[in-house]
Short mmCIF file of C-alpha atoms in Angstrom, two decimals:
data_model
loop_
_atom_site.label_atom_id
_atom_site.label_comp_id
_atom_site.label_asym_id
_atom_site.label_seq_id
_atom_site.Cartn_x
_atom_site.Cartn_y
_atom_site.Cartn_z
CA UNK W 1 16.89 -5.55 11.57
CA UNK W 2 14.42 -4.26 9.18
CA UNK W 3 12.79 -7.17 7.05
CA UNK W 4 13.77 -7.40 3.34
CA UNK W 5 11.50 -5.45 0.94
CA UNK W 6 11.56 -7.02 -2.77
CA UNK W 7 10.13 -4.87 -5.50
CA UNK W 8 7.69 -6.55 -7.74
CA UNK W 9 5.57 -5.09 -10.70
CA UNK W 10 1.45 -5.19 -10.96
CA UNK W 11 -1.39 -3.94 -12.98
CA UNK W 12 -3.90 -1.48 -10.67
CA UNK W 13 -6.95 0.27 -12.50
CA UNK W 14 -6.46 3.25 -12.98
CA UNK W 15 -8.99 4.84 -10.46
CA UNK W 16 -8.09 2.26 -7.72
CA UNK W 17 -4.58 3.88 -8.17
CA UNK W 18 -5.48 7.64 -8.07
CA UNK W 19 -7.13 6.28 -4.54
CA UNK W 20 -5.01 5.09 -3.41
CA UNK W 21 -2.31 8.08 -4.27
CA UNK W 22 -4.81 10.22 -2.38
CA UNK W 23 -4.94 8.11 0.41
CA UNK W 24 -1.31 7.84 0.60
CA UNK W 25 -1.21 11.57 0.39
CA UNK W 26 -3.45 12.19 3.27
CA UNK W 27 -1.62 9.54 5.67
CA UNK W 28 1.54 11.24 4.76
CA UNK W 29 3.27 8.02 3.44
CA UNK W 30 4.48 7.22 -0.25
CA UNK W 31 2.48 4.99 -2.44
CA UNK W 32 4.32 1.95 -1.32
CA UNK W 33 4.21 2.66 2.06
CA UNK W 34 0.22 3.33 1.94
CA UNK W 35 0.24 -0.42 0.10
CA UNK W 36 2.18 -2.00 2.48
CA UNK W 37 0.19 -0.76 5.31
CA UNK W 38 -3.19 -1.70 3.27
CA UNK W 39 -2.25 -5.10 2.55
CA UNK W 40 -0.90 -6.05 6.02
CA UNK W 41 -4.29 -4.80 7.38
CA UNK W 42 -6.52 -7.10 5.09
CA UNK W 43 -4.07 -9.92 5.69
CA UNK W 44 -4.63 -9.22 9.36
CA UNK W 45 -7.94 -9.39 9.45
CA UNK W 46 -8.72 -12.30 7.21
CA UNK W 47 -6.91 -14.38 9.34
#
C-alpha cells in the first residue's frame, strides 16, 4: 500500500520555484513529485 500523502501549503521564492518547475520539467515529474523526490534526498543524506 502506497503511504498517505497530506497536502500542506508553503511560501517558495519565486525563482527557487521557477527552478524547481524546470527541474521538474526535465525529470518528467510534476512539481510535487520533483519535491518529494528533492526532499527525501536531502533527508537521506543528512542522516
Amino acid at each position: 500500500m502506497r503511504p498517505l500523502k497530506e497536502r500542506i501549503s508553503i511560501t517558495i521564492d519565486g525563482d527557487l520555484l521557477e527552478k524547481l518547475r524546470e527541474k521538474a520539467e526535465e525529470d518528467d515529474r510534476s512539481l510535487s513529485q520533483y519535491i518529494n523526490l528533492v526532499l527525501k534526498k536531502h533527508l537521506e543524506k543528512s542522516e
